[in-house]
C-alpha positions as MATLAB code, in Angstrom:
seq = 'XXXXXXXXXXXXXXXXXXXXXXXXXXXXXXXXXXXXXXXXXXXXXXXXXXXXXXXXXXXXXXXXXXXXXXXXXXXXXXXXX';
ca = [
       0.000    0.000    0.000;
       1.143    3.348   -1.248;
       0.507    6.118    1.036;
      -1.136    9.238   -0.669;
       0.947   12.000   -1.403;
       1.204   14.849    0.702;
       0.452   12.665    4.069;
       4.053   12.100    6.169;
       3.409    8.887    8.265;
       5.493    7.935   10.286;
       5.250    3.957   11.334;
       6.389    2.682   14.809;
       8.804   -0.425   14.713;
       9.813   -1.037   18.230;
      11.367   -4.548   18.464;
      13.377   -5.883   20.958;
      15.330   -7.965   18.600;
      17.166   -5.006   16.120;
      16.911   -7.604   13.106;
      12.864   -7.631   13.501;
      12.666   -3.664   13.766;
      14.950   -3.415   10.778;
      12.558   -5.469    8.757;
       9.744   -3.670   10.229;
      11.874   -0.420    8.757;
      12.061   -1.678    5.583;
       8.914   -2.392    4.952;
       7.646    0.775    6.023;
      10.236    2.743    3.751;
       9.583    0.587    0.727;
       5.969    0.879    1.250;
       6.272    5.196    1.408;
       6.520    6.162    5.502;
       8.376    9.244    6.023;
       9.661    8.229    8.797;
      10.120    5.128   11.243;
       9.182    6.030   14.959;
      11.444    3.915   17.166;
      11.383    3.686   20.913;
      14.371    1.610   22.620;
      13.959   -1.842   23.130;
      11.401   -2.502   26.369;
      11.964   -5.425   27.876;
      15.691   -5.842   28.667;
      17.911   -3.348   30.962;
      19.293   -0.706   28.726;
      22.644    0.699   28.730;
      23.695    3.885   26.792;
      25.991    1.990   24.300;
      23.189   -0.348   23.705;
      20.509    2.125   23.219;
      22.996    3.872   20.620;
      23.927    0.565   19.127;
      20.346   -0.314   18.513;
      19.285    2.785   16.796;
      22.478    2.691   14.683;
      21.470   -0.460   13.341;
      18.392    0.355   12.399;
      19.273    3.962   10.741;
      22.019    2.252    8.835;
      19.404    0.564    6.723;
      16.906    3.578    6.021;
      16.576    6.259    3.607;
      13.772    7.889    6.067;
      14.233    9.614    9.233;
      14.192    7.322   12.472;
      12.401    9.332   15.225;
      12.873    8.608   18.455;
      10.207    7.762   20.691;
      10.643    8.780   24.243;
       8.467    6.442   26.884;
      10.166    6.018   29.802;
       6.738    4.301   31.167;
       6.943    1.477   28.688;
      10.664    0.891   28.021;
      11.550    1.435   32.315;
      14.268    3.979   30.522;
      15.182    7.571   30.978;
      16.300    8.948   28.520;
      18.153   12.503   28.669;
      19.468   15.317   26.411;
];
């Protein structure tokens, strides 16, 4: 499905395993997302060097912007600037 022109969407991919949310990224670019909304991974502790090692990964592989999502309720992470 080919999103409309002149609509941005932006599709979430949050994954715990970076392999799933990089397919999950390439299907949204190759189906026309703007974007990919990521938040980092949820379920395991995360560490700054994994949190930027994730991302990475999954930026690497897109053409769209990745757009961090910031839920600290969900992933049990703080992020700060």
């Amino acid at each position: 499905m080919q999103y409309p022109r002149g609509n941005a969407v932006a599709v979430g991919l949050t994954d715990t395993c970076p392999a799933d949310s990089i397919d999950l990224a390439r299907h949204a670019q190759a189906n026309g997302a703007a974007g990919a909304l990521c938040a980092v991974p949820y379920y395991f502790p995360n560490t700054r060097d994994g949190i930027v090692g994730y991302l990475e990964q999954i930026n690497a592989v897109l053409e769209i912007d990745l757009v961090l999502y910031d839920n600290p309720v969900s992933t049990k992470t703080v992020l700060a600037v």
